[in-house]
Amino acid sequence: MNAKGNLPHYIAIKNELEERIRRGLWPAGEKLPNEDQLAAEFSVSPSTVKRAIGALVSMEMVVRTPGRGTFVAKREEPQPLTSFTEELRSRGLQATGKVLDAKIIKAQGELAYHMDTAEGQDLVFIYRLRMASGYPLALDKVYLPKEHCPDLLVQFAPALGDMDMERLLQEHYGLHIQSSREFVTARLAGEEENRYLGHTSQPLVVLDIERQLETFGGGRIMLNRRLIRADRYMLRFYRAR
């Protein structure tokens, strides 16, 4: 097959399979064609298809069942999508921040994969210390395709520290966010992270949260990697049967 633009074949295949699932061509519970069948359809090796399906598994769009095959996952009801600024406001806190770095970088390797873009594409990178009512709470790394917001670093430079990036994308650049995927792990903060977060006397546990934001049609418009002090922040869930 011909990859779109400079996308690696497995990403192009992943995008095509994801689009079929989103369009309902394969409903929840449907079994996907096996890897040999897909390899023949896309004129690639089975290992390339296996890698594409592995990406869909990590996105929780499909599940592999040993001995049976790969099936479209049943989708859970989504929770309301709120920004970090909105989340803090709901807790009675004011979100402010300080820019630690802001520049244009190239999408390479693992970053290109998580941005779902071709290697070498220009990205806007913003690194911020986020505070809740004046107290250091999180370190925030934001990645945005430059093509969607080419003047962001110039036009909004004075306000980047405090800015709600998701709201800016929607209200100024007309990029309407439809959904997000979030992945949360816990780890110890590094020495520099400890210092920025105002905690130097002992190791600090942080929540490592990756949020991938997508617009209508499945285009990824923002990758947000955030480290939050676990001693000052609690994840909240509401579940019902």
PDB file of C-alpha atoms in Angstrom:
ATOM      1  CA  MET A   1       0.000   0.000   0.000  1.00  0.00           C
ATOM      2  CA  ASN A   2       1.010   3.641  -0.260  1.00  0.00           C
ATOM      3  CA  ALA A   3       1.256   5.365   3.104  1.00  0.00           C
ATOM      4  CA  LYS A   4      -0.408   8.744   3.269  1.00  0.00           C
ATOM      5  CA  GLY A   5       2.265  11.443   3.146  1.00  0.00           C
ATOM      6  CA  ASN A   6       5.301  10.243   5.055  1.00  0.00           C
ATOM      7  CA  LEU A   7       3.368   8.084   7.524  1.00  0.00           C
ATOM      8  CA  PRO A   8       4.907   4.669   8.210  1.00  0.00           C
ATOM      9  CA  HIS A   9       2.787   1.857   6.749  1.00  0.00           C
ATOM     10  CA  TYR A  10       1.640   0.538  10.116  1.00  0.00           C
ATOM     11  CA  ILE A  11       0.317   3.973  11.163  1.00  0.00           C
ATOM     12  CA  ALA A  12      -1.513   4.400   7.852  1.00  0.00           C
ATOM     13  CA  ILE A  13      -3.077   0.955   8.325  1.00  0.00           C
ATOM     14  CA  LYS A  14      -3.944   1.744  11.940  1.00  0.00           C
ATOM     15  CA  ASN A  15      -5.659   4.951  10.812  1.00  0.00           C
ATOM     16  CA  GLU A  16      -7.664   3.097   8.152  1.00  0.00           C
ATOM     17  CA  LEU A  17      -8.798   0.362  10.558  1.00  0.00           C
ATOM     18  CA  GLU A  18      -9.659   2.970  13.180  1.00  0.00           C
ATOM     19  CA  GLU A  19     -11.743   4.877  10.629  1.00  0.00           C
ATOM     20  CA  ARG A  20     -13.668   1.740   9.719  1.00  0.00           C
ATOM     21  CA  ILE A  21     -14.458   1.138  13.383  1.00  0.00           C
ATOM     22  CA  ARG A  22     -15.505   4.761  13.954  1.00  0.00           C
ATOM     23  CA  ARG A  23     -17.799   4.639  10.905  1.00  0.00           C
ATOM     24  CA  GLY A  24     -19.476   1.508  12.239  1.00  0.00           C
ATOM     25  CA  LEU A  25     -18.318  -0.793   9.457  1.00  0.00           C
ATOM     26  CA  TRP A  26     -17.129  -3.104  12.236  1.00  0.00           C
ATOM     27  CA  PRO A  27     -19.490  -2.691  15.211  1.00  0.00           C
ATOM     28  CA  ALA A  28     -18.626  -3.524  18.823  1.00  0.00           C
ATOM     29  CA  GLY A  29     -17.994  -7.250  19.215  1.00  0.00           C
ATOM     30  CA  GLU A  30     -17.278  -7.752  15.500  1.00  0.00           C
ATOM     31  CA  LYS A  31     -14.298  -9.945  14.665  1.00  0.00           C
ATOM     32  CA  LEU A  32     -11.661  -8.300  12.468  1.00  0.00           C
ATOM     33  CA  PRO A  33     -10.214 -10.128   9.452  1.00  0.00           C
ATOM     34  CA  ASN A  34      -7.118 -12.063  10.471  1.00  0.00           C
ATOM     35  CA  GLU A  35      -3.640 -10.605  10.022  1.00  0.00           C
ATOM     36  CA  ASP A  36      -2.935 -12.586   6.841  1.00  0.00           C
ATOM     37  CA  GLN A  37      -6.143 -11.308   5.227  1.00  0.00           C
ATOM     38  CA  LEU A  38      -5.362  -7.695   6.152  1.00  0.00           C
ATOM     39  CA  ALA A  39      -1.770  -8.094   4.996  1.00  0.00           C
ATOM     40  CA  ALA A  40      -3.027  -9.228   1.603  1.00  0.00           C
ATOM     41  CA  GLU A  41      -5.519  -6.344   1.415  1.00  0.00           C
ATOM     42  CA  PHE A  42      -2.893  -3.687   2.196  1.00  0.00           C
ATOM     43  CA  SER A  43      -0.009  -5.433   0.373  1.00  0.00           C
ATOM     44  CA  VAL A  44       2.235  -5.454   3.428  1.00  0.00           C
ATOM     45  CA  SER A  45       3.745  -8.103   5.672  1.00  0.00           C
ATOM     46  CA  PRO A  46       1.711  -9.677   8.507  1.00  0.00           C
ATOM     47  CA  SER A  47       4.192  -8.178  10.993  1.00  0.00           C
ATOM     48  CA  THR A  48       3.245  -4.669   9.788  1.00  0.00           C
ATOM     49  CA  VAL A  49      -0.447  -5.457  10.297  1.00  0.00           C
ATOM     50  CA  LYS A  50       0.332  -6.927  13.715  1.00  0.00           C
ATOM     51  CA  ARG A  51       2.018  -3.671  14.719  1.00  0.00           C
ATOM     52  CA  ALA A  52      -0.973  -1.623  13.498  1.00  0.00           C
ATOM     53  CA  ILE A  53      -3.384  -3.808  15.455  1.00  0.00           C
ATOM     54  CA  GLY A  54      -1.130  -3.535  18.498  1.00  0.00           C
ATOM     55  CA  ALA A  55      -1.576   0.243  18.336  1.00  0.00           C
ATOM     56  CA  LEU A  56      -5.370  -0.221  18.281  1.00  0.00           C
ATOM     57  CA  VAL A  57      -5.106  -2.546  21.284  1.00  0.00           C
ATOM     58  CA  SER A  58      -3.167   0.111  23.215  1.00  0.00           C
ATOM     59  CA  MET A  59      -5.927   2.606  22.309  1.00  0.00           C
ATOM     60  CA  GLU A  60      -8.484   0.090  23.659  1.00  0.00           C
ATOM     61  CA  MET A  61     -10.339   0.094  20.334  1.00  0.00           C
ATOM     62  CA  VAL A  62      -9.856  -3.650  19.833  1.00  0.00           C
ATOM     63  CA  VAL A  63      -9.116  -6.631  22.068  1.00  0.00           C
ATOM     64  CA  ARG A  64      -7.108  -9.735  21.238  1.00  0.00           C
ATOM     65  CA  THR A  65      -8.496 -13.077  22.426  1.00  0.00           C
ATOM     66  CA  PRO A  66      -5.972 -15.943  22.217  1.00  0.00           C
ATOM     67  CA  GLY A  67      -7.199 -18.681  19.936  1.00  0.00           C
ATOM     68  CA  ARG A  68     -10.195 -16.669  18.726  1.00  0.00           C
ATOM     69  CA  GLY A  69      -8.892 -13.512  17.060  1.00  0.00           C
ATOM     70  CA  THR A  70      -9.187  -9.734  17.369  1.00  0.00           C
ATOM     71  CA  PHE A  71     -12.524  -8.082  18.159  1.00  0.00           C
ATOM     72  CA  VAL A  72     -13.824  -4.512  18.212  1.00  0.00           C
ATOM     73  CA  ALA A  73     -13.977  -3.432  21.852  1.00  0.00           C
ATOM     74  CA  LYS A  74     -17.227  -2.463  23.490  1.00  0.00           C
ATOM     75  CA  ARG A  75     -17.065   1.255  24.161  1.00  0.00           C
ATOM     76  CA  GLU A  76     -17.691   2.622  27.635  1.00  0.00           C
ATOM     77  CA  GLU A  77     -19.853   5.689  28.082  1.00  0.00           C
ATOM     78  CA  PRO A  78     -17.476   8.684  27.971  1.00  0.00           C
ATOM     79  CA  GLN A  79     -17.120  11.057  30.897  1.00  0.00           C
ATOM     80  CA  PRO A  80     -17.491  14.832  30.331  1.00  0.00           C
ATOM     81  CA  LEU A  81     -14.311  16.291  28.812  1.00  0.00           C
ATOM     82  CA  THR A  82     -12.906  19.167  30.858  1.00  0.00           C
ATOM     83  CA  SER A  83      -9.598  21.014  30.702  1.00  0.00           C
ATOM     84  CA  PHE A  84      -7.154  21.212  33.603  1.00  0.00           C
ATOM     85  CA  THR A  85      -8.208  24.827  34.192  1.00  0.00           C
ATOM     86  CA  GLU A  86     -11.879  23.831  34.307  1.00  0.00           C
ATOM     87  CA  GLU A  87     -11.113  20.897  36.593  1.00  0.00           C
ATOM     88  CA  LEU A  88      -9.330  23.132  39.104  1.00  0.00           C
ATOM     89  CA  ARG A  89     -12.124  25.702  38.938  1.00  0.00           C
ATOM     90  CA  SER A  90     -14.643  22.986  39.794  1.00  0.00           C
ATOM     91  CA  ARG A  91     -12.599  22.337  42.945  1.00  0.00           C
ATOM     92  CA  GLY A  92     -12.612  25.995  43.909  1.00  0.00           C
ATOM     93  CA  LEU A  93      -9.007  26.611  42.807  1.00  0.00           C
ATOM     94  CA  GLN A  94      -7.486  29.142  40.408  1.00  0.00           C
ATOM     95  CA  ALA A  95      -5.161  27.816  37.711  1.00  0.00           C
ATOM     96  CA  THR A  96      -2.079  29.916  36.972  1.00  0.00           C
ATOM     97  CA  GLY A  97       1.282  29.040  35.489  1.00  0.00           C
ATOM     98  CA  LYS A  98       4.798  29.886  34.408  1.00  0.00           C
ATOM     99  CA  VAL A  99       6.347  29.046  31.030  1.00  0.00           C
ATOM    100  CA  LEU A 100       9.562  27.039  31.377  1.00  0.00           C
ATOM    101  CA  ASP A 101      10.134  26.544  27.645  1.00  0.00           C
ATOM    102  CA  ALA A 102       8.297  27.303  24.404  1.00  0.00           C
ATOM    103  CA  LYS A 103       9.579  26.567  20.906  1.00  0.00           C
ATOM    104  CA  ILE A 104       9.037  24.762  17.605  1.00  0.00           C
ATOM    105  CA  ILE A 105      10.314  21.173  17.505  1.00  0.00           C
ATOM    106  CA  LYS A 106      10.205  18.283  15.051  1.00  0.00           C
ATOM    107  CA  ALA A 107       8.042  15.209  15.539  1.00  0.00           C
ATOM    108  CA  GLN A 108      10.380  12.238  15.748  1.00  0.00           C
ATOM    109  CA  GLY A 109      10.151   8.610  16.811  1.00  0.00           C
ATOM    110  CA  GLU A 110       7.894   7.922  19.769  1.00  0.00           C
ATOM    111  CA  LEU A 111       6.597  11.504  19.810  1.00  0.00           C
ATOM    112  CA  ALA A 112       5.518  11.286  16.154  1.00  0.00           C
ATOM    113  CA  TYR A 113       3.732   8.038  16.963  1.00  0.00           C
ATOM    114  CA  HIS A 114       1.818   9.533  19.905  1.00  0.00           C
ATOM    115  CA  MET A 115       0.963  12.630  17.863  1.00  0.00           C
ATOM    116  CA  ASP A 116      -0.217  10.332  15.063  1.00  0.00           C
ATOM    117  CA  THR A 117       1.736  12.371  12.532  1.00  0.00           C
ATOM    118  CA  ALA A 118       4.590  11.952  10.087  1.00  0.00           C
ATOM    119  CA  GLU A 119       8.162  12.268  11.300  1.00  0.00           C
ATOM    120  CA  GLY A 120       9.688  15.666  10.710  1.00  0.00           C
ATOM    121  CA  GLN A 121       6.413  17.598  11.082  1.00  0.00           C
ATOM    122  CA  ASP A 122       6.662  20.896  12.985  1.00  0.00           C
ATOM    123  CA  LEU A 123       5.125  20.904  16.466  1.00  0.00           C
ATOM    124  CA  VAL A 124       4.539  23.738  18.913  1.00  0.00           C
ATOM    125  CA  PHE A 125       6.022  22.691  22.265  1.00  0.00           C
ATOM    126  CA  ILE A 126       5.104  24.450  25.521  1.00  0.00           C
ATOM    127  CA  TYR A 127       6.474  23.393  28.919  1.00  0.00           C
ATOM    128  CA  ARG A 128       4.787  24.985  31.932  1.00  0.00           C
ATOM    129  CA  LEU A 129       4.684  24.861  35.691  1.00  0.00           C
ATOM    130  CA  ARG A 130       1.011  24.871  36.667  1.00  0.00           C
ATOM    131  CA  MET A 131      -0.113  26.183  40.019  1.00  0.00           C
ATOM    132  CA  ALA A 132      -3.365  25.857  41.934  1.00  0.00           C
ATOM    133  CA  SER A 133      -4.164  29.052  43.873  1.00  0.00           C
ATOM    134  CA  GLY A 134      -0.447  29.833  44.025  1.00  0.00           C
ATOM    135  CA  TYR A 135       0.851  26.371  45.016  1.00  0.00           C
ATOM    136  CA  PRO A 136       2.957  24.302  42.555  1.00  0.00           C
ATOM    137  CA  LEU A 137       0.806  21.397  41.422  1.00  0.00           C
ATOM    138  CA  ALA A 138       1.866  20.120  38.012  1.00  0.00           C
ATOM    139  CA  LEU A 139       4.403  20.171  35.197  1.00  0.00           C
ATOM    140  CA  ASP A 140       2.714  20.439  31.839  1.00  0.00           C
ATOM    141  CA  LYS A 141       4.136  19.528  28.404  1.00  0.00           C
ATOM    142  CA  VAL A 142       1.879  20.467  25.494  1.00  0.00           C
ATOM    143  CA  TYR A 143       2.474  19.439  21.869  1.00  0.00           C
ATOM    144  CA  LEU A 144       0.394  20.929  19.030  1.00  0.00           C
ATOM    145  CA  PRO A 145       0.679  20.582  15.230  1.00  0.00           C
ATOM    146  CA  LYS A 146       2.092  23.922  14.085  1.00  0.00           C
ATOM    147  CA  GLU A 147      -0.107  23.891  10.982  1.00  0.00           C
ATOM    148  CA  HIS A 148      -3.173  24.383  13.210  1.00  0.00           C
ATOM    149  CA  CYS A 149      -1.778  27.290  15.241  1.00  0.00           C
ATOM    150  CA  PRO A 150       1.218  28.795  13.365  1.00  0.00           C
ATOM    151  CA  ASP A 151       1.254  32.126  15.250  1.00  0.00           C
ATOM    152  CA  LEU A 152       0.560  30.824  18.759  1.00  0.00           C
ATOM    153  CA  LEU A 153       4.022  31.388  20.254  1.00  0.00           C
ATOM    154  CA  VAL A 154       4.152  34.958  18.944  1.00  0.00           C
ATOM    155  CA  GLN A 155       0.598  36.179  19.383  1.00  0.00           C
ATOM    156  CA  PHE A 156      -0.030  34.671  22.818  1.00  0.00           C
ATOM    157  CA  ALA A 157       3.478  34.647  24.312  1.00  0.00           C
ATOM    158  CA  PRO A 158       2.698  36.939  27.295  1.00  0.00           C
ATOM    159  CA  ALA A 159      -0.288  34.831  28.404  1.00  0.00           C
ATOM    160  CA  LEU A 160       0.906  31.266  27.754  1.00  0.00           C
ATOM    161  CA  GLY A 161       1.593  30.491  31.401  1.00  0.00           C
ATOM    162  CA  ASP A 162      -1.997  30.937  32.529  1.00  0.00           C
ATOM    163  CA  MET A 163      -3.787  30.031  29.307  1.00  0.00           C
ATOM    164  CA  ASP A 164      -6.322  27.238  28.957  1.00  0.00           C
ATOM    165  CA  MET A 165      -4.859  25.674  25.812  1.00  0.00           C
ATOM    166  CA  GLU A 166      -7.910  23.581  24.999  1.00  0.00           C
ATOM    167  CA  ARG A 167     -10.174  26.613  25.147  1.00  0.00           C
ATOM    168  CA  LEU A 168      -7.728  28.590  22.977  1.00  0.00           C
ATOM    169  CA  LEU A 169      -7.762  25.885  20.300  1.00  0.00           C
ATOM    170  CA  GLN A 170     -11.537  25.941  20.179  1.00  0.00           C
ATOM    171  CA  GLU A 171     -12.275  29.660  20.480  1.00  0.00           C
ATOM    172  CA  HIS A 172      -9.379  31.194  18.508  1.00  0.00           C
ATOM    173  CA  TYR A 173      -8.345  28.512  16.031  1.00  0.00           C
ATOM    174  CA  GLY A 174     -11.742  26.886  15.518  1.00  0.00           C
ATOM    175  CA  LEU A 175     -10.498  23.394  16.416  1.00  0.00           C
ATOM    176  CA  HIS A 176     -13.409  21.706  18.143  1.00  0.00           C
ATOM    177  CA  ILE A 177     -12.326  18.938  20.484  1.00  0.00           C
ATOM    178  CA  GLN A 178     -14.497  15.847  20.259  1.00  0.00           C
ATOM    179  CA  SER A 179     -12.776  13.309  22.497  1.00  0.00           C
ATOM    180  CA  SER A 180      -9.687  12.425  24.467  1.00  0.00           C
ATOM    181  CA  ARG A 181      -7.814   9.345  25.568  1.00  0.00           C
ATOM    182  CA  GLU A 182      -6.003   9.434  28.894  1.00  0.00           C
ATOM    183  CA  PHE A 183      -3.380   7.125  30.330  1.00  0.00           C
ATOM    184  CA  VAL A 184      -2.369   7.418  33.995  1.00  0.00           C
ATOM    185  CA  THR A 185       0.596   5.892  35.813  1.00  0.00           C
ATOM    186  CA  ALA A 186       2.398   6.753  39.064  1.00  0.00           C
ATOM    187  CA  ARG A 187       6.133   7.236  39.557  1.00  0.00           C
ATOM    188  CA  LEU A 188       8.712   9.169  41.549  1.00  0.00           C
ATOM    189  CA  ALA A 189       9.597  12.642  40.333  1.00  0.00           C
ATOM    190  CA  GLY A 190      13.108  13.259  39.072  1.00  0.00           C
ATOM    191  CA  GLU A 191      15.452  15.733  40.746  1.00  0.00           C
ATOM    192  CA  GLU A 192      14.579  18.652  38.459  1.00  0.00           C
ATOM    193  CA  GLU A 193      10.854  17.816  38.588  1.00  0.00           C
ATOM    194  CA  ASN A 194      11.059  17.680  42.396  1.00  0.00           C
ATOM    195  CA  ARG A 195      12.601  21.148  42.441  1.00  0.00           C
ATOM    196  CA  TYR A 196      10.035  22.704  40.139  1.00  0.00           C
ATOM    197  CA  LEU A 197       7.187  21.209  42.138  1.00  0.00           C
ATOM    198  CA  GLY A 198       8.544  22.693  45.351  1.00  0.00           C
ATOM    199  CA  HIS A 199       9.334  19.443  47.118  1.00  0.00           C
ATOM    200  CA  THR A 200      12.985  18.685  47.836  1.00  0.00           C
ATOM    201  CA  SER A 201      13.157  16.997  51.239  1.00  0.00           C
ATOM    202  CA  GLN A 202      12.149  13.499  50.094  1.00  0.00           C
ATOM    203  CA  PRO A 203      11.087  11.621  46.944  1.00  0.00           C
ATOM    204  CA  LEU A 204       7.819  12.935  45.538  1.00  0.00           C
ATOM    205  CA  VAL A 205       5.181  10.633  44.041  1.00  0.00           C
ATOM    206  CA  VAL A 206       3.573  12.090  40.913  1.00  0.00           C
ATOM    207  CA  LEU A 207       0.733  11.027  38.646  1.00  0.00           C
ATOM    208  CA  ASP A 208       2.036  10.793  35.084  1.00  0.00           C
ATOM    209  CA  ILE A 209      -0.952  11.580  32.826  1.00  0.00           C
ATOM    210  CA  GLU A 210      -0.922  11.511  29.031  1.00  0.00           C
ATOM    211  CA  ARG A 211      -3.944  13.030  27.288  1.00  0.00           C
ATOM    212  CA  GLN A 212      -4.456  12.715  23.527  1.00  0.00           C
ATOM    213  CA  LEU A 213      -7.061  15.146  22.189  1.00  0.00           C
ATOM    214  CA  GLU A 214      -8.829  14.598  18.893  1.00  0.00           C
ATOM    215  CA  THR A 215     -11.117  16.671  16.718  1.00  0.00           C
ATOM    216  CA  PHE A 216     -14.070  15.453  14.641  1.00  0.00           C
ATOM    217  CA  GLY A 217     -12.897  12.862  12.169  1.00  0.00           C
ATOM    218  CA  GLY A 218     -10.229  11.508  14.490  1.00  0.00           C
ATOM    219  CA  GLY A 219      -7.431  14.028  13.811  1.00  0.00           C
ATOM    220  CA  ARG A 220      -5.080  14.470  16.765  1.00  0.00           C
ATOM    221  CA  ILE A 221      -4.763  18.154  17.620  1.00  0.00           C
ATOM    222  CA  MET A 222      -2.998  18.061  20.969  1.00  0.00           C
ATOM    223  CA  LEU A 223      -0.836  15.820  23.137  1.00  0.00           C
ATOM    224  CA  ASN A 224      -0.612  16.795  26.794  1.00  0.00           C
ATOM    225  CA  ARG A 225       1.824  15.129  29.187  1.00  0.00           C
ATOM    226  CA  ARG A 226       1.291  16.237  32.753  1.00  0.00           C
ATOM    227  CA  LEU A 227       2.997  15.356  36.045  1.00  0.00           C
ATOM    228  CA  ILE A 228       0.780  16.118  39.058  1.00  0.00           C
ATOM    229  CA  ARG A 229       1.772  16.008  42.714  1.00  0.00           C
ATOM    230  CA  ALA A 230      -0.074  12.981  44.077  1.00  0.00           C
ATOM    231  CA  ASP A 231      -0.114  14.475  47.578  1.00  0.00           C
ATOM    232  CA  ARG A 232      -2.155  17.466  46.372  1.00  0.00           C
ATOM    233  CA  TYR A 233      -4.452  15.955  43.779  1.00  0.00           C
ATOM    234  CA  MET A 234      -7.030  13.180  43.829  1.00  0.00           C
ATOM    235  CA  LEU A 235      -8.462  11.498  40.757  1.00  0.00           C
ATOM    236  CA  ARG A 236     -12.263  11.268  41.012  1.00  0.00           C
ATOM    237  CA  PHE A 237     -14.560   8.778  39.290  1.00  0.00           C
ATOM    238  CA  TYR A 238     -18.285   8.241  39.331  1.00  0.00           C
ATOM    239  CA  ARG A 239     -19.485   4.819  38.275  1.00  0.00           C
ATOM    240  CA  ALA A 240     -22.899   3.190  38.262  1.00  0.00           C
ATOM    241  CA  ARG A 241     -24.204  -0.214  37.255  1.00  0.00           C
TER     242      ARG A 241
END
